[in-house]
Amino acid sequence: MTNHAQPRPDPYQDLPTAVVFDEFSEAATTLTGLCNGRSKGAATAEEREEWWDKVMALHNSRRAVRAHDRDQLMEHIAQWVRKIEELESSQRG
């Protein structure tokens, strides 16, 4: 019996790819802002550098995804939204 992975449902199935790209951009902008804020508020130069490296990696990832690659857009949105939720949760408590 072969175990095939089920394709992920498209939460944007009724929306044009341009709207998915807008969500991608919004998630990237939000995550960049959170990481940049952590960099500016870092207690040490090392910590500041670590957060700044994350900002730059995010910038590079964002530029590497083609605007019409719906699967990659959705994959990055999901990853980034999870990271946003983690960072916001750690800020609250």
JSON list of N, CA and C in Angstrom, two decimals, residues 2-63:
[
{"chain": "A", "resi": 2, "resn": "THR", "atom": "N", "xyz": [0.69, 2.09, -0.96]},
{"chain": "A", "resi": 2, "resn": "THR", "atom": "CA", "xyz": [1.47, 3.31, -1.08]},
{"chain": "A", "resi": 2, "resn": "THR", "atom": "C", "xyz": [0.78, 4.43, -0.33]},
{"chain": "A", "resi": 3, "resn": "ASN", "atom": "N", "xyz": [1.54, 5.16, 0.44]},
{"chain": "A", "resi": 3, "resn": "ASN", "atom": "CA", "xyz": [1.00, 6.26, 1.23]},
{"chain": "A", "resi": 3, "resn": "ASN", "atom": "C", "xyz": [1.31, 7.57, 0.52]},
{"chain": "A", "resi": 4, "resn": "HIS", "atom": "N", "xyz": [0.32, 8.15, -0.11]},
{"chain": "A", "resi": 4, "resn": "HIS", "atom": "CA", "xyz": [0.50, 9.42, -0.81]},
{"chain": "A", "resi": 4, "resn": "HIS", "atom": "C", "xyz": [0.03, 10.57, 0.06]},
{"chain": "A", "resi": 5, "resn": "ALA", "atom": "N", "xyz": [0.83, 11.61, 0.09]},
{"chain": "A", "resi": 5, "resn": "ALA", "atom": "CA", "xyz": [0.44, 12.79, 0.85]},
{"chain": "A", "resi": 5, "resn": "ALA", "atom": "C", "xyz": [-0.73, 13.47, 0.15]},
{"chain": "A", "resi": 6, "resn": "GLN", "atom": "N", "xyz": [-1.67, 13.86, 0.95]},
{"chain": "A", "resi": 6, "resn": "GLN", "atom": "CA", "xyz": [-2.82, 14.58, 0.40]},
{"chain": "A", "resi": 6, "resn": "GLN", "atom": "C", "xyz": [-2.42, 16.03, 0.14]},
{"chain": "A", "resi": 7, "resn": "PRO", "atom": "N", "xyz": [-2.84, 16.58, -1.00]},
{"chain": "A", "resi": 7, "resn": "PRO", "atom": "CA", "xyz": [-2.53, 18.00, -1.22]},
{"chain": "A", "resi": 7, "resn": "PRO", "atom": "C", "xyz": [-3.22, 18.87, -0.17]},
{"chain": "A", "resi": 8, "resn": "ARG", "atom": "N", "xyz": [-2.54, 19.93, 0.20]},
{"chain": "A", "resi": 8, "resn": "ARG", "atom": "CA", "xyz": [-3.13, 20.85, 1.18]},
{"chain": "A", "resi": 8, "resn": "ARG", "atom": "C", "xyz": [-4.31, 21.58, 0.54]},
{"chain": "A", "resi": 9, "resn": "PRO", "atom": "N", "xyz": [-5.35, 21.78, 1.32]},
{"chain": "A", "resi": 9, "resn": "PRO", "atom": "CA", "xyz": [-6.46, 22.56, 0.77]},
{"chain": "A", "resi": 9, "resn": "PRO", "atom": "C", "xyz": [-6.00, 24.00, 0.54]},
{"chain": "A", "resi": 10, "resn": "ASP", "atom": "N", "xyz": [-6.53, 24.60, -0.49]},
{"chain": "A", "resi": 10, "resn": "ASP", "atom": "CA", "xyz": [-6.19, 25.98, -0.83]},
{"chain": "A", "resi": 10, "resn": "ASP", "atom": "C", "xyz": [-7.15, 26.91, -0.10]},
{"chain": "A", "resi": 11, "resn": "PRO", "atom": "N", "xyz": [-6.67, 27.57, 0.98]},
{"chain": "A", "resi": 11, "resn": "PRO", "atom": "CA", "xyz": [-7.57, 28.47, 1.71]},
{"chain": "A", "resi": 11, "resn": "PRO", "atom": "C", "xyz": [-7.97, 29.69, 0.89]},
{"chain": "A", "resi": 12, "resn": "TYR", "atom": "N", "xyz": [-7.31, 29.87, -0.23]},
{"chain": "A", "resi": 12, "resn": "TYR", "atom": "CA", "xyz": [-7.59, 31.02, -1.10]},
{"chain": "A", "resi": 12, "resn": "TYR", "atom": "C", "xyz": [-8.22, 30.58, -2.42]},
{"chain": "A", "resi": 13, "resn": "GLN", "atom": "N", "xyz": [-8.86, 29.41, -2.43]},
{"chain": "A", "resi": 13, "resn": "GLN", "atom": "CA", "xyz": [-9.32, 28.80, -3.68]},
{"chain": "A", "resi": 13, "resn": "GLN", "atom": "C", "xyz": [-10.23, 29.70, -4.50]},
{"chain": "A", "resi": 14, "resn": "ASP", "atom": "N", "xyz": [-10.98, 30.56, -3.87]},
{"chain": "A", "resi": 14, "resn": "ASP", "atom": "CA", "xyz": [-11.89, 31.42, -4.61]},
{"chain": "A", "resi": 14, "resn": "ASP", "atom": "C", "xyz": [-11.33, 32.80, -4.89]},
{"chain": "A", "resi": 15, "resn": "LEU", "atom": "N", "xyz": [-10.04, 32.97, -4.61]},
{"chain": "A", "resi": 15, "resn": "LEU", "atom": "CA", "xyz": [-9.41, 34.28, -4.77]},
{"chain": "A", "resi": 15, "resn": "LEU", "atom": "C", "xyz": [-8.33, 34.22, -5.85]},
{"chain": "A", "resi": 16, "resn": "PRO", "atom": "N", "xyz": [-8.15, 35.31, -6.58]},
{"chain": "A", "resi": 16, "resn": "PRO", "atom": "CA", "xyz": [-7.09, 35.34, -7.58]},
{"chain": "A", "resi": 16, "resn": "PRO", "atom": "C", "xyz": [-5.70, 35.30, -6.93]},
{"chain": "A", "resi": 17, "resn": "THR", "atom": "N", "xyz": [-4.74, 34.84, -7.66]},
{"chain": "A", "resi": 17, "resn": "THR", "atom": "CA", "xyz": [-3.37, 34.75, -7.16]},
{"chain": "A", "resi": 17, "resn": "THR", "atom": "C", "xyz": [-2.84, 36.11, -6.72]},
{"chain": "A", "resi": 18, "resn": "ALA", "atom": "N", "xyz": [-3.30, 37.18, -7.33]},
{"chain": "A", "resi": 18, "resn": "ALA", "atom": "CA", "xyz": [-2.87, 38.52, -6.93]},
{"chain": "A", "resi": 18, "resn": "ALA", "atom": "C", "xyz": [-3.25, 38.80, -5.48]},
{"chain": "A", "resi": 19, "resn": "VAL", "atom": "N", "xyz": [-4.38, 38.30, -5.04]},
{"chain": "A", "resi": 19, "resn": "VAL", "atom": "CA", "xyz": [-4.80, 38.48, -3.64]},
{"chain": "A", "resi": 19, "resn": "VAL", "atom": "C", "xyz": [-3.92, 37.62, -2.73]},
{"chain": "A", "resi": 20, "resn": "VAL", "atom": "N", "xyz": [-3.57, 36.42, -3.18]},
{"chain": "A", "resi": 20, "resn": "VAL", "atom": "CA", "xyz": [-2.68, 35.56, -2.40]},
{"chain": "A", "resi": 20, "resn": "VAL", "atom": "C", "xyz": [-1.32, 36.26, -2.26]},
{"chain": "A", "resi": 21, "resn": "PHE", "atom": "N", "xyz": [-0.86, 36.88, -3.32]},
{"chain": "A", "resi": 21, "resn": "PHE", "atom": "CA", "xyz": [0.41, 37.61, -3.26]},
{"chain": "A", "resi": 21, "resn": "PHE", "atom": "C", "xyz": [0.31, 38.76, -2.26]},
{"chain": "A", "resi": 22, "resn": "ASP", "atom": "N", "xyz": [-0.82, 39.44, -2.21]},
{"chain": "A", "resi": 22, "resn": "ASP", "atom": "CA", "xyz": [-1.01, 40.51, -1.23]},
{"chain": "A", "resi": 22, "resn": "ASP", "atom": "C", "xyz": [-0.91, 39.97, 0.20]},
{"chain": "A", "resi": 23, "resn": "GLU", "atom": "N", "xyz": [-1.51, 38.80, 0.44]},
{"chain": "A", "resi": 23, "resn": "GLU", "atom": "CA", "xyz": [-1.42, 38.17, 1.77]},
{"chain": "A", "resi": 23, "resn": "GLU", "atom": "C", "xyz": [0.02, 37.79, 2.09]},
{"chain": "A", "resi": 24, "resn": "PHE", "atom": "N", "xyz": [0.73, 37.28, 1.10]},
{"chain": "A", "resi": 24, "resn": "PHE", "atom": "CA", "xyz": [2.15, 36.95, 1.23]},
{"chain": "A", "resi": 24, "resn": "PHE", "atom": "C", "xyz": [2.95, 38.18, 1.63]},
{"chain": "A", "resi": 25, "resn": "SER", "atom": "N", "xyz": [2.72, 39.27, 0.93]},
{"chain": "A", "resi": 25, "resn": "SER", "atom": "CA", "xyz": [3.43, 40.52, 1.22]},
{"chain": "A", "resi": 25, "resn": "SER", "atom": "C", "xyz": [3.10, 41.05, 2.61]},
{"chain": "A", "resi": 26, "resn": "GLU", "atom": "N", "xyz": [1.84, 40.95, 2.99]},
{"chain": "A", "resi": 26, "resn": "GLU", "atom": "CA", "xyz": [1.41, 41.42, 4.32]},
{"chain": "A", "resi": 26, "resn": "GLU", "atom": "C", "xyz": [2.07, 40.59, 5.42]},
{"chain": "A", "resi": 27, "resn": "ALA", "atom": "N", "xyz": [2.10, 39.27, 5.24]},
{"chain": "A", "resi": 27, "resn": "ALA", "atom": "CA", "xyz": [2.73, 38.41, 6.24]},
{"chain": "A", "resi": 27, "resn": "ALA", "atom": "C", "xyz": [4.22, 38.71, 6.35]},
{"chain": "A", "resi": 28, "resn": "ALA", "atom": "N", "xyz": [4.87, 38.90, 5.21]},
{"chain": "A", "resi": 28, "resn": "ALA", "atom": "CA", "xyz": [6.31, 39.22, 5.21]},
{"chain": "A", "resi": 28, "resn": "ALA", "atom": "C", "xyz": [6.57, 40.56, 5.90]},
{"chain": "A", "resi": 29, "resn": "THR", "atom": "N", "xyz": [5.75, 41.53, 5.62]},
{"chain": "A", "resi": 29, "resn": "THR", "atom": "CA", "xyz": [5.92, 42.85, 6.23]},
{"chain": "A", "resi": 29, "resn": "THR", "atom": "C", "xyz": [5.72, 42.79, 7.75]},
{"chain": "A", "resi": 30, "resn": "THR", "atom": "N", "xyz": [4.70, 42.08, 8.18]},
{"chain": "A", "resi": 30, "resn": "THR", "atom": "CA", "xyz": [4.42, 41.94, 9.61]},
{"chain": "A", "resi": 30, "resn": "THR", "atom": "C", "xyz": [5.57, 41.23, 10.32]},
{"chain": "A", "resi": 31, "resn": "LEU", "atom": "N", "xyz": [6.04, 40.12, 9.75]},
{"chain": "A", "resi": 31, "resn": "LEU", "atom": "CA", "xyz": [7.12, 39.38, 10.36]},
{"chain": "A", "resi": 31, "resn": "LEU", "atom": "C", "xyz": [8.42, 40.18, 10.36]},
{"chain": "A", "resi": 32, "resn": "THR", "atom": "N", "xyz": [8.68, 40.90, 9.28]},
{"chain": "A", "resi": 32, "resn": "THR", "atom": "CA", "xyz": [9.86, 41.75, 9.23]},
{"chain": "A", "resi": 32, "resn": "THR", "atom": "C", "xyz": [9.82, 42.80, 10.34]},
{"chain": "A", "resi": 33, "resn": "GLY", "atom": "N", "xyz": [8.66, 43.41, 10.53]},
{"chain": "A", "resi": 33, "resn": "GLY", "atom": "CA", "xyz": [8.52, 44.41, 11.58]},
{"chain": "A", "resi": 33, "resn": "GLY", "atom": "C", "xyz": [8.77, 43.83, 12.96]},
{"chain": "A", "resi": 34, "resn": "LEU", "atom": "N", "xyz": [8.24, 42.63, 13.21]},
{"chain": "A", "resi": 34, "resn": "LEU", "atom": "CA", "xyz": [8.45, 42.00, 14.52]},
{"chain": "A", "resi": 34, "resn": "LEU", "atom": "C", "xyz": [9.93, 41.67, 14.74]},
{"chain": "A", "resi": 35, "resn": "CYS", "atom": "N", "xyz": [10.59, 41.12, 13.73]},
{"chain": "A", "resi": 35, "resn": "CYS", "atom": "CA", "xyz": [12.01, 40.79, 13.86]},
{"chain": "A", "resi": 35, "resn": "CYS", "atom": "C", "xyz": [12.86, 42.05, 13.99]},
{"chain": "A", "resi": 36, "resn": "ASN", "atom": "N", "xyz": [12.52, 43.07, 13.24]},
{"chain": "A", "resi": 36, "resn": "ASN", "atom": "CA", "xyz": [13.25, 44.33, 13.32]},
{"chain": "A", "resi": 36, "resn": "ASN", "atom": "C", "xyz": [13.09, 44.95, 14.70]},
{"chain": "A", "resi": 37, "resn": "GLY", "atom": "N", "xyz": [11.89, 44.88, 15.25]},
{"chain": "A", "resi": 37, "resn": "GLY", "atom": "CA", "xyz": [11.65, 45.39, 16.60]},
{"chain": "A", "resi": 37, "resn": "GLY", "atom": "C", "xyz": [12.46, 44.62, 17.64]},
{"chain": "A", "resi": 38, "resn": "ARG", "atom": "N", "xyz": [12.54, 43.31, 17.46]},
{"chain": "A", "resi": 38, "resn": "ARG", "atom": "CA", "xyz": [13.35, 42.50, 18.37]},
{"chain": "A", "resi": 38, "resn": "ARG", "atom": "C", "xyz": [14.83, 42.86, 18.24]},
{"chain": "A", "resi": 39, "resn": "SER", "atom": "N", "xyz": [15.26, 43.13, 17.03]},
{"chain": "A", "resi": 39, "resn": "SER", "atom": "CA", "xyz": [16.65, 43.53, 16.81]},
{"chain": "A", "resi": 39, "resn": "SER", "atom": "C", "xyz": [16.95, 44.84, 17.52]},
{"chain": "A", "resi": 40, "resn": "LYS", "atom": "N", "xyz": [16.07, 45.80, 17.36]},
{"chain": "A", "resi": 40, "resn": "LYS", "atom": "CA", "xyz": [16.29, 47.11, 17.99]},
{"chain": "A", "resi": 40, "resn": "LYS", "atom": "C", "xyz": [16.23, 47.05, 19.51]},
{"chain": "A", "resi": 41, "resn": "GLY", "atom": "N", "xyz": [15.44, 46.13, 20.04]},
{"chain": "A", "resi": 41, "resn": "GLY", "atom": "CA", "xyz": [15.30, 46.01, 21.48]},
{"chain": "A", "resi": 41, "resn": "GLY", "atom": "C", "xyz": [16.21, 44.98, 22.12]},
{"chain": "A", "resi": 42, "resn": "ALA", "atom": "N", "xyz": [17.14, 44.45, 21.34]},
{"chain": "A", "resi": 42, "resn": "ALA", "atom": "CA", "xyz": [18.02, 43.39, 21.85]},
{"chain": "A", "resi": 42, "resn": "ALA", "atom": "C", "xyz": [18.92, 43.90, 22.96]},
{"chain": "A", "resi": 43, "resn": "ALA", "atom": "N", "xyz": [19.19, 43.01, 23.90]},
{"chain": "A", "resi": 43, "resn": "ALA", "atom": "CA", "xyz": [20.03, 43.36, 25.05]},
{"chain": "A", "resi": 43, "resn": "ALA", "atom": "C", "xyz": [21.51, 43.33, 24.72]},
{"chain": "A", "resi": 44, "resn": "THR", "atom": "N", "xyz": [21.88, 42.55, 23.71]},
{"chain": "A", "resi": 44, "resn": "THR", "atom": "CA", "xyz": [23.30, 42.43, 23.36]},
{"chain": "A", "resi": 44, "resn": "THR", "atom": "C", "xyz": [23.49, 42.62, 21.86]},
{"chain": "A", "resi": 45, "resn": "ALA", "atom": "N", "xyz": [24.71, 42.92, 21.48]},
{"chain": "A", "resi": 45, "resn": "ALA", "atom": "CA", "xyz": [25.02, 43.06, 20.06]},
{"chain": "A", "resi": 45, "resn": "ALA", "atom": "C", "xyz": [24.82, 41.74, 19.32]},
{"chain": "A", "resi": 46, "resn": "GLU", "atom": "N", "xyz": [25.13, 40.64, 19.99]},
{"chain": "A", "resi": 46, "resn": "GLU", "atom": "CA", "xyz": [24.96, 39.32, 19.38]},
{"chain": "A", "resi": 46, "resn": "GLU", "atom": "C", "xyz": [23.49, 39.04, 19.09]},
{"chain": "A", "resi": 47, "resn": "GLU", "atom": "N", "xyz": [22.64, 39.32, 20.07]},
{"chain": "A", "resi": 47, "resn": "GLU", "atom": "CA", "xyz": [21.20, 39.11, 19.89]},
{"chain": "A", "resi": 47, "resn": "GLU", "atom": "C", "xyz": [20.67, 40.03, 18.78]},
{"chain": "A", "resi": 48, "resn": "ARG", "atom": "N", "xyz": [21.12, 41.26, 18.78]},
{"chain": "A", "resi": 48, "resn": "ARG", "atom": "CA", "xyz": [20.70, 42.21, 17.74]},
{"chain": "A", "resi": 48, "resn": "ARG", "atom": "C", "xyz": [21.07, 41.68, 16.36]},
{"chain": "A", "resi": 49, "resn": "GLU", "atom": "N", "xyz": [22.27, 41.15, 16.24]},
{"chain": "A", "resi": 49, "resn": "GLU", "atom": "CA", "xyz": [22.75, 40.60, 14.97]},
{"chain": "A", "resi": 49, "resn": "GLU", "atom": "C", "xyz": [21.92, 39.38, 14.54]},
{"chain": "A", "resi": 50, "resn": "GLU", "atom": "N", "xyz": [21.58, 38.53, 15.50]},
{"chain": "A", "resi": 50, "resn": "GLU", "atom": "CA", "xyz": [20.75, 37.35, 15.19]},
{"chain": "A", "resi": 50, "resn": "GLU", "atom": "C", "xyz": [19.40, 37.75, 14.62]},
{"chain": "A", "resi": 51, "resn": "TRP", "atom": "N", "xyz": [18.77, 38.74, 15.26]},
{"chain": "A", "resi": 51, "resn": "TRP", "atom": "CA", "xyz": [17.47, 39.19, 14.75]},
{"chain": "A", "resi": 51, "resn": "TRP", "atom": "C", "xyz": [17.62, 39.89, 13.41]},
{"chain": "A", "resi": 52, "resn": "TRP", "atom": "N", "xyz": [18.69, 40.65, 13.23]},
{"chain": "A", "resi": 52, "resn": "TRP", "atom": "CA", "xyz": [18.89, 41.33, 11.96]},
{"chain": "A", "resi": 52, "resn": "TRP", "atom": "C", "xyz": [19.14, 40.30, 10.85]},
{"chain": "A", "resi": 53, "resn": "ASP", "atom": "N", "xyz": [19.85, 39.22, 11.16]},
{"chain": "A", "resi": 53, "resn": "ASP", "atom": "CA", "xyz": [20.06, 38.15, 10.18]},
{"chain": "A", "resi": 53, "resn": "ASP", "atom": "C", "xyz": [18.73, 37.54, 9.76]},
{"chain": "A", "resi": 54, "resn": "LYS", "atom": "N", "xyz": [17.79, 37.43, 10.70]},
{"chain": "A", "resi": 54, "resn": "LYS", "atom": "CA", "xyz": [16.46, 36.91, 10.37]},
{"chain": "A", "resi": 54, "resn": "LYS", "atom": "C", "xyz": [15.71, 37.86, 9.45]},
{"chain": "A", "resi": 55, "resn": "VAL", "atom": "N", "xyz": [15.88, 39.16, 9.69]},
{"chain": "A", "resi": 55, "resn": "VAL", "atom": "CA", "xyz": [15.26, 40.16, 8.82]},
{"chain": "A", "resi": 55, "resn": "VAL", "atom": "C", "xyz": [15.79, 40.00, 7.39]},
{"chain": "A", "resi": 56, "resn": "MET", "atom": "N", "xyz": [17.10, 39.87, 7.27]},
{"chain": "A", "resi": 56, "resn": "MET", "atom": "CA", "xyz": [17.71, 39.76, 5.95]},
{"chain": "A", "resi": 56, "resn": "MET", "atom": "C", "xyz": [17.34, 38.44, 5.26]},
{"chain": "A", "resi": 57, "resn": "ALA", "atom": "N", "xyz": [17.27, 37.34, 6.02]},
{"chain": "A", "resi": 57, "resn": "ALA", "atom": "CA", "xyz": [16.87, 36.05, 5.45]},
{"chain": "A", "resi": 57, "resn": "ALA", "atom": "C", "xyz": [15.42, 36.13, 4.95]},
{"chain": "A", "resi": 58, "resn": "LEU", "atom": "N", "xyz": [14.58, 36.79, 5.71]},
{"chain": "A", "resi": 58, "resn": "LEU", "atom": "CA", "xyz": [13.19, 36.97, 5.30]},
{"chain": "A", "resi": 58, "resn": "LEU", "atom": "C", "xyz": [13.11, 37.79, 4.02]},
{"chain": "A", "resi": 59, "resn": "HIS", "atom": "N", "xyz": [13.90, 38.84, 3.96]},
{"chain": "A", "resi": 59, "resn": "HIS", "atom": "CA", "xyz": [13.94, 39.68, 2.76]},
{"chain": "A", "resi": 59, "resn": "HIS", "atom": "C", "xyz": [14.35, 38.84, 1.55]},
{"chain": "A", "resi": 60, "resn": "ASN", "atom": "N", "xyz": [15.38, 38.01, 1.72]},
{"chain": "A", "resi": 60, "resn": "ASN", "atom": "CA", "xyz": [15.85, 37.17, 0.62]},
{"chain": "A", "resi": 60, "resn": "ASN", "atom": "C", "xyz": [14.81, 36.14, 0.21]},
{"chain": "A", "resi": 61, "resn": "SER", "atom": "N", "xyz": [14.15, 35.54, 1.19]},
{"chain": "A", "resi": 61, "resn": "SER", "atom": "CA", "xyz": [13.10, 34.56, 0.90]},
{"chain": "A", "resi": 61, "resn": "SER", "atom": "C", "xyz": [11.96, 35.21, 0.13]},
{"chain": "A", "resi": 62, "resn": "ARG", "atom": "N", "xyz": [11.59, 36.38, 0.56]},
{"chain": "A", "resi": 62, "resn": "ARG", "atom": "CA", "xyz": [10.49, 37.10, -0.08]},
{"chain": "A", "resi": 62, "resn": "ARG", "atom": "C", "xyz": [10.81, 37.39, -1.54]},
{"chain": "A", "resi": 63, "resn": "ARG", "atom": "N", "xyz": [12.03, 37.81, -1.80]},
{"chain": "A", "resi": 63, "resn": "ARG", "atom": "CA", "xyz": [12.43, 38.12, -3.18]},
{"chain": "A", "resi": 63, "resn": "ARG", "atom": "C", "xyz": [12.55, 36.88, -4.06]}
]
